[in-house]
XYZ file of C-alpha atoms in Angstrom:
466
model
C 16.519 -32.958 25.709
C 15.194 -31.509 28.951
C 17.000 -28.206 29.183
C 15.059 -26.109 26.631
C 14.731 -25.744 22.887
C 14.964 -22.725 20.516
C 14.499 -22.221 16.722
C 17.255 -20.417 14.706
C 15.513 -19.046 11.619
C 18.499 -18.269 9.372
C 19.309 -21.993 9.029
C 15.844 -23.420 9.717
C 16.800 -25.673 12.485
C 16.423 -26.167 16.282
C 18.922 -25.973 19.032
C 18.286 -27.879 22.374
C 20.100 -28.531 25.636
C 20.576 -31.930 27.213
C 21.161 -32.093 30.931
C 23.274 -35.189 30.973
C 23.857 -37.715 33.791
C 27.412 -36.531 34.329
C 25.995 -33.196 35.545
C 27.071 -31.293 32.385
C 24.726 -29.399 29.991
C 25.390 -29.847 26.258
C 24.113 -27.893 23.220
C 22.679 -29.885 20.358
C 21.772 -28.925 16.784
C 18.736 -30.673 15.247
C 17.842 -30.295 11.629
C 14.381 -30.667 10.079
C 15.621 -33.992 8.573
C 16.196 -35.381 12.043
C 19.929 -35.118 12.259
C 21.077 -34.509 15.878
C 24.692 -33.168 16.461
C 26.265 -32.342 19.863
C 28.112 -29.004 19.411
C 29.833 -28.229 22.671
C 29.593 -28.131 26.471
C 27.644 -25.241 27.944
C 28.272 -25.397 31.640
C 28.347 -27.545 34.740
C 24.842 -27.409 36.162
C 21.228 -27.827 35.049
C 19.787 -25.734 32.215
C 16.131 -24.621 32.781
C 15.548 -22.538 29.720
C 17.051 -21.668 26.219
C 16.085 -18.867 23.847
C 17.516 -17.320 20.644
C 17.764 -13.593 19.757
C 18.148 -13.208 15.991
C 19.316 -9.570 16.176
C 22.513 -10.506 17.856
C 22.643 -14.120 16.646
C 23.014 -15.241 20.290
C 21.472 -17.936 22.396
C 20.747 -17.307 26.065
C 20.201 -19.866 28.868
C 19.351 -20.094 32.548
C 21.790 -22.468 34.297
C 21.303 -23.596 37.929
C 24.210 -24.692 40.064
C 24.010 -25.271 43.823
C 20.400 -24.009 43.929
C 21.313 -20.643 42.356
C 20.560 -19.759 38.735
C 22.844 -17.789 36.421
C 22.102 -16.056 33.129
C 24.391 -17.144 30.170
C 25.005 -16.017 26.602
C 25.983 -18.644 23.984
C 27.588 -18.042 20.660
C 27.768 -20.673 17.973
C 31.566 -20.294 17.793
C 31.556 -21.964 21.256
C 31.962 -18.834 23.450
C 29.789 -19.374 26.505
C 29.658 -16.428 28.980
C 28.209 -16.213 32.458
C 26.566 -12.790 32.531
C 24.914 -12.379 35.927
C 22.740 -14.061 38.559
C 19.003 -14.625 38.018
C 18.050 -15.776 41.435
C 16.860 -18.774 43.475
C 14.400 -21.533 42.573
C 14.330 -20.735 38.863
C 12.404 -23.650 37.177
C 10.303 -22.225 34.319
C 11.517 -21.687 30.825
C 12.957 -18.627 29.088
C 11.802 -16.484 26.221
C 12.744 -13.117 24.667
C 10.547 -10.136 23.844
C 12.066 -8.363 20.856
C 10.016 -5.232 21.183
C 11.054 -4.746 24.787
C 14.467 -6.503 24.612
C 13.590 -8.323 27.882
C 13.793 -12.005 28.828
C 10.950 -13.566 30.711
C 11.130 -16.660 33.041
C 9.335 -18.214 36.050
C 10.736 -18.677 39.550
C 9.226 -20.038 42.769
C 8.843 -18.505 46.221
C 9.804 -20.756 49.264
C 6.242 -21.857 49.550
C 6.158 -23.092 45.954
C 4.144 -20.186 44.549
C 5.445 -19.246 41.034
C 6.076 -15.732 39.817
C 6.917 -14.227 36.394
C 10.243 -12.302 36.243
C 12.183 -10.418 33.615
C 15.830 -10.120 32.882
C 17.559 -7.279 30.976
C 20.989 -7.412 29.469
C 22.102 -4.572 31.820
C 21.609 -7.042 34.735
C 18.242 -5.862 35.891
C 16.063 -8.662 37.327
C 12.518 -7.647 38.061
C 9.539 -9.480 39.726
C 6.561 -8.839 37.417
C 3.544 -10.802 38.606
C 2.246 -13.963 40.305
C 1.383 -16.989 38.230
C 0.113 -19.580 40.842
C 1.150 -22.921 42.234
C 2.539 -25.863 40.361
C 4.358 -23.888 37.611
C 7.467 -25.943 38.090
C 9.362 -26.454 34.766
C 6.681 -24.432 32.964
C 7.567 -23.486 29.369
C 7.250 -19.891 28.444
C 6.653 -18.423 25.009
C 6.145 -14.923 23.843
C 3.165 -13.895 21.716
C 4.832 -12.421 18.541
C 2.741 -9.223 18.875
C 3.435 -8.709 22.551
C 4.911 -5.207 22.833
C 4.523 -4.598 19.171
C 2.389 -2.035 17.313
C -0.290 -2.328 14.622
C 0.396 -0.730 11.242
C -2.501 -0.199 8.900
C -1.193 -0.321 5.319
C -4.580 0.032 3.649
C -6.765 2.055 3.713
C -4.797 5.262 4.196
C -5.607 7.752 6.821
C -8.406 9.992 5.372
C -8.611 8.069 2.136
C -11.565 8.602 -0.134
C -13.603 5.939 -1.846
C -16.763 5.825 -3.932
C -19.781 3.969 -2.816
C -19.523 0.474 -4.312
C -15.741 0.658 -4.759
C -13.758 -2.150 -3.242
C -11.747 -1.070 -0.189
C -8.735 -3.388 0.421
C -7.986 -3.911 4.143
C -4.370 -4.768 5.042
C -2.159 -4.339 8.097
C 0.917 -5.768 9.705
C 2.350 -5.816 13.224
C 5.642 -4.139 13.840
C 8.294 -4.605 16.429
C 11.262 -2.317 17.138
C 13.078 -3.546 14.012
C 10.237 -2.992 11.536
C 7.618 -5.167 9.821
C 7.471 -8.676 11.187
C 4.032 -10.235 10.958
C 1.312 -9.951 8.349
C -2.446 -9.464 8.742
C -3.335 -13.112 9.534
C -5.816 -13.126 12.362
C -6.352 -9.335 12.417
C -10.024 -8.441 12.860
C -11.495 -5.425 10.959
C -14.557 -3.346 11.893
C -16.324 -0.187 10.753
C -18.115 2.025 13.203
C -20.852 2.331 10.553
C -20.995 -1.033 8.827
C -19.922 -3.316 11.655
C -17.545 -6.390 11.203
C -15.599 -6.363 7.955
C -13.720 -9.710 8.163
C -10.279 -10.936 9.216
C -6.912 -11.153 7.653
C -6.749 -9.041 4.428
C -10.374 -8.833 3.307
C -11.898 -6.482 0.802
C -14.920 -4.450 1.937
C -17.514 -2.361 0.135
C -18.421 0.446 2.464
C -21.621 2.545 2.754
C -21.448 6.268 2.030
C -20.293 8.445 4.926
C -17.224 8.791 7.122
C -16.015 5.509 8.709
C -13.649 4.746 11.512
C -11.976 1.512 10.425
C -10.376 -0.403 13.275
C -7.857 -3.272 12.986
C -7.329 -5.345 16.101
C -5.516 -8.428 17.305
C -5.297 -9.365 20.996
C -4.403 -6.160 22.857
C -3.198 -4.282 19.670
C -5.577 -1.897 17.918
C -5.256 0.831 15.409
C -7.902 2.922 13.579
C -8.027 5.143 10.457
C -10.726 7.420 9.075
C -12.134 6.753 5.639
C -14.534 8.842 3.583
C -17.004 7.199 1.132
C -18.848 9.366 -1.456
C -21.933 8.717 -3.460
C -20.206 9.039 -6.845
C -16.916 10.041 -8.465
C -17.870 13.647 -8.875
C -18.470 14.022 -5.117
C -15.133 12.381 -4.481
C -13.424 14.797 -6.847
C -14.827 17.794 -5.028
C -13.591 16.608 -1.626
C -10.068 17.490 -0.509
C -7.680 14.552 -0.787
C -5.745 13.353 2.260
C -2.096 14.072 2.318
C -1.433 10.294 1.977
C -3.421 10.234 -1.224
C -1.477 13.154 -2.629
C 1.778 11.374 -1.712
C 0.585 8.131 -3.405
C -0.042 9.879 -6.769
C 3.355 11.760 -6.366
C 4.945 8.329 -5.916
C 3.289 6.757 -8.964
C 4.782 9.317 -11.363
C 7.775 11.599 -11.369
C 6.317 15.131 -11.530
C 8.121 18.125 -13.065
C 6.553 21.522 -12.416
C 7.725 23.655 -15.354
C 7.591 27.521 -15.328
C 6.243 29.520 -18.227
C 7.551 32.767 -19.498
C 10.257 34.335 -17.306
C 9.390 37.585 -15.638
C 5.629 36.803 -15.405
C 4.909 35.723 -11.792
C 1.548 34.205 -12.977
C 3.605 31.763 -15.017
C 5.930 30.739 -12.127
C 5.132 27.799 -9.843
C 6.815 29.631 -7.023
C 3.711 31.942 -6.965
C 1.530 28.865 -6.166
C 3.354 26.977 -3.355
C 2.294 23.672 -1.788
C -0.878 21.696 -2.390
C -3.825 23.963 -1.461
C -7.389 22.791 -2.150
C -9.652 25.526 -3.356
C -11.872 24.641 -6.297
C -13.201 28.192 -6.433
C -9.713 29.575 -7.174
C -8.718 30.608 -10.713
C -5.059 30.016 -9.872
C -3.094 27.054 -11.161
C -2.749 24.350 -8.526
C -0.669 21.269 -8.064
C -3.610 19.834 -6.116
C -5.885 20.151 -9.271
C -3.413 17.987 -11.150
C -3.293 15.409 -8.364
C -7.082 15.346 -7.929
C -7.708 14.806 -11.619
C -5.331 11.848 -11.815
C -6.682 10.423 -8.492
C -10.173 10.518 -9.902
C -8.882 8.504 -12.857
C -7.376 6.107 -10.321
C -10.822 5.458 -8.789
C -12.759 5.284 -12.052
C -14.130 1.876 -12.937
C -16.427 0.543 -15.648
C -19.142 -1.962 -16.103
C -17.312 -3.533 -19.074
C -13.545 -4.079 -19.396
C -11.732 -1.144 -21.066
C -11.437 -1.668 -24.855
C -7.707 -1.056 -24.613
C -5.124 -2.868 -22.561
C -5.621 -5.321 -19.737
C -5.244 -3.115 -16.680
C -8.193 -2.745 -14.263
C -8.286 1.035 -14.663
C -7.255 3.667 -17.126
C -4.895 5.061 -14.489
C -3.032 1.802 -14.175
C -2.945 1.442 -17.942
C -1.259 4.837 -18.144
C 1.340 3.810 -15.647
C 2.468 0.883 -17.760
C 4.157 3.191 -20.228
C 4.471 6.613 -18.558
C 6.882 7.421 -15.850
C 7.023 11.266 -15.893
C 4.343 13.973 -15.921
C 5.562 17.492 -16.761
C 3.065 20.284 -16.001
C 3.928 23.619 -17.511
C 2.452 27.052 -16.717
C 3.120 28.068 -20.269
C 0.913 27.597 -23.319
C 2.971 24.829 -25.006
C 1.080 22.144 -26.945
C 0.180 19.043 -24.957
C 2.369 16.133 -26.213
C 3.982 12.887 -25.100
C 6.702 10.492 -25.985
C 9.423 8.361 -24.420
C 7.413 7.757 -21.279
C 6.903 11.405 -20.635
C 3.573 13.347 -20.829
C 3.786 17.123 -21.266
C 0.763 19.112 -20.101
C 0.177 22.806 -20.372
C -1.341 25.303 -17.908
C -4.915 24.167 -18.456
C -4.448 20.887 -16.769
C -3.464 22.676 -13.557
C -6.636 24.757 -13.459
C -9.738 23.701 -11.520
C -11.871 25.328 -14.211
C -11.465 27.205 -17.394
C -14.335 29.470 -16.234
C -13.742 30.690 -12.653
C -17.369 31.838 -12.427
C -18.522 28.248 -12.682
C -15.785 26.396 -10.762
C -17.704 23.185 -10.170
C -18.899 22.437 -13.698
C -17.874 18.988 -14.929
C -16.012 20.240 -18.142
C -12.465 20.406 -16.694
C -12.902 17.014 -15.067
C -13.873 15.286 -18.270
C -11.714 17.278 -20.640
C -8.519 16.821 -18.649
C -8.889 13.111 -18.228
C -9.642 12.411 -21.905
C -6.631 14.637 -22.813
C -4.504 12.656 -20.404
C -5.543 9.352 -21.971
C -4.934 10.869 -25.479
C -1.368 11.759 -24.655
C -0.685 8.443 -22.861
C -1.300 6.636 -26.098
C 1.805 8.283 -27.564
C 3.915 6.484 -24.989
C 2.742 3.066 -26.009
C 4.488 0.645 -28.354
C 2.749 0.533 -31.727
C 1.274 4.001 -31.601
C 0.757 4.923 -35.343
C 0.873 8.664 -34.427
C -1.234 11.359 -36.011
C -1.723 11.779 -39.689
C -2.812 14.313 -42.360
C -5.736 13.983 -44.810
C -7.640 16.511 -46.895
C -10.994 15.438 -45.571
C -12.262 13.323 -42.689
C -14.454 10.318 -43.299
C -17.424 12.619 -42.467
C -16.531 15.069 -45.242
C -15.243 17.664 -42.792
C -11.965 19.386 -43.619
C -8.898 17.584 -42.410
C -6.352 19.089 -39.985
C -2.653 18.902 -40.928
C -1.074 16.296 -38.554
C -4.171 16.553 -36.382
C -6.018 13.354 -37.494
C -5.852 9.687 -36.850
C -5.478 7.714 -40.091
C -7.912 5.143 -38.804
C -9.735 4.174 -35.627
C -8.535 0.709 -34.966
C -5.670 0.722 -34.443
C -5.699 4.395 -33.830
C -3.554 6.999 -32.132
C -4.362 9.641 -29.566
C -7.800 10.671 -30.838
C -8.996 7.055 -31.022
C -7.832 6.465 -27.426
C -9.556 9.634 -26.227
C -12.784 8.681 -28.075
C -12.722 5.185 -26.571
C -12.211 6.431 -23.097
C -15.085 8.934 -23.454
C -17.396 6.304 -24.959
C -16.681 4.042 -21.975
C -17.391 6.834 -19.465
C -20.652 7.582 -21.205
C -21.896 4.022 -21.660
C -20.197 2.036 -18.903
C -19.017 4.443 -16.163
C -19.695 2.602 -12.851
C -19.229 5.564 -10.516
C -19.637 8.606 -12.840
C -22.908 10.517 -12.370
C -25.242 11.309 -15.196
C -23.717 14.811 -15.694
C -20.279 13.333 -16.197
C -21.495 10.677 -18.607
C -23.500 13.290 -20.646
C -20.400 15.515 -20.961
C -18.350 12.542 -22.004
C -20.866 11.615 -24.665
C -20.894 15.158 -26.069
C -17.129 15.328 -26.240
C -16.941 11.894 -27.834
C -19.482 12.943 -30.537
C -17.276 16.065 -31.279
C -14.279 13.805 -32.091
C -15.794 12.001 -34.971
C -14.246 14.439 -37.522
C -10.708 13.496 -36.377
C -10.411 10.301 -38.481
C -9.435 9.936 -42.087
C -10.892 6.538 -42.669
C -14.373 5.354 -41.872
C -14.115 4.091 -38.257
C -14.710 0.471 -37.370
C -13.575 -1.990 -34.686
C -13.261 -5.663 -34.019
C -14.883 -5.109 -30.627
C -18.769 -5.445 -30.857
C -19.330 -3.109 -27.965
C -17.181 -0.448 -29.631
C -18.921 -0.984 -33.000
C -22.256 -0.431 -31.264
C -21.115 2.877 -29.843
C -19.659 3.990 -33.160
C -23.094 3.435 -34.668
C -24.920 5.107 -31.698
C -22.683 8.203 -31.485
C -21.157 8.646 -34.946
C -23.686 6.792 -37.157
C -20.645 4.817 -38.373
C -22.284 1.628 -39.503
């Protein structure tokens, strides 16, 4: 088998050419089990190179006859076509560059000096560069990323992270037909923190703006990443468009108008995704930023409900649609849909204090409350004359018990975890969460208890429920 070899991926086998003693070149098929089958005659002459192009399911070969080399195409149905001349003294291999759709081979000058040439299917034959002497019968292979481009999948351009949060690094190399190679061997580096690893590592970045660069051989691509001191600082920074798009892709959003005839209750009055936390107007961006903060939020102890890494991912398990209304309808959920009223779309309930933590905490505990109603086994709300504390009960506004509880129990658990175990939440957020958690103790008919010792400790600490 001295005429070249090529791999055909669709059937996981090799094809090779034998230049036989009778002066005829033949195509062989060789399986991984060692089976060798002669398929058909290619041509009279000597084959110096064979390559396969998957896009057209075609083999190509260089065949020399009477000192002149011709370029051939070969189909597995036996159709062999002489395309055009490649030149004199062609001795060195053949390979295909998918990103350029060019064929590379080596040919000698009269003095034996070898040069690298390219062939194009339109008949163009171009001298590219000198190689040196003694390249006779040299094999040529194409680096799979030659002519390709780097695509960084993570992090996103402009993405925000919290100091201490794990930043996944992932990229692939593209050719003209799309993704083709994964991140094996790609090197990552930060202009602030230095080398970050190779392949698909996970990095923990220092606070500040980073330029993250992925590189492999001559390919290189960079993205900007912002890292904040805590979750509150992240919430107050404008999200990148890619972050907005990611949340919009995680849920189906329905932007519901309020009363007809009132422009302040129509989403058309608030177009796009502006970021202005001093504005008293409803904003789609306010909704996105609150949910994205929930996506980043992590805890020092596993959440006391579900098995997801974050409350955001837990919500996604059973909720597919978020409807945000500019009316005053009651917040509610069911059937995989969460309905939220105008308040969730506001940066603050008090425009004179646009950066206070209240809307952040209150919106997220409300979202967790409503998500409970989309989960299997939710006992729903109940009515009782008095709460376990002796406070008056609220008709259909109570949880019969804490464990298993309904929406109020879920909201309380979330708030307790933010207060006690919030990893990235600053003290102001944790204090607000504690205060709201304390206020929910009157929402339960029966004396609250739990099988989780960490929850029992918090029930004792915050509600004196021993």
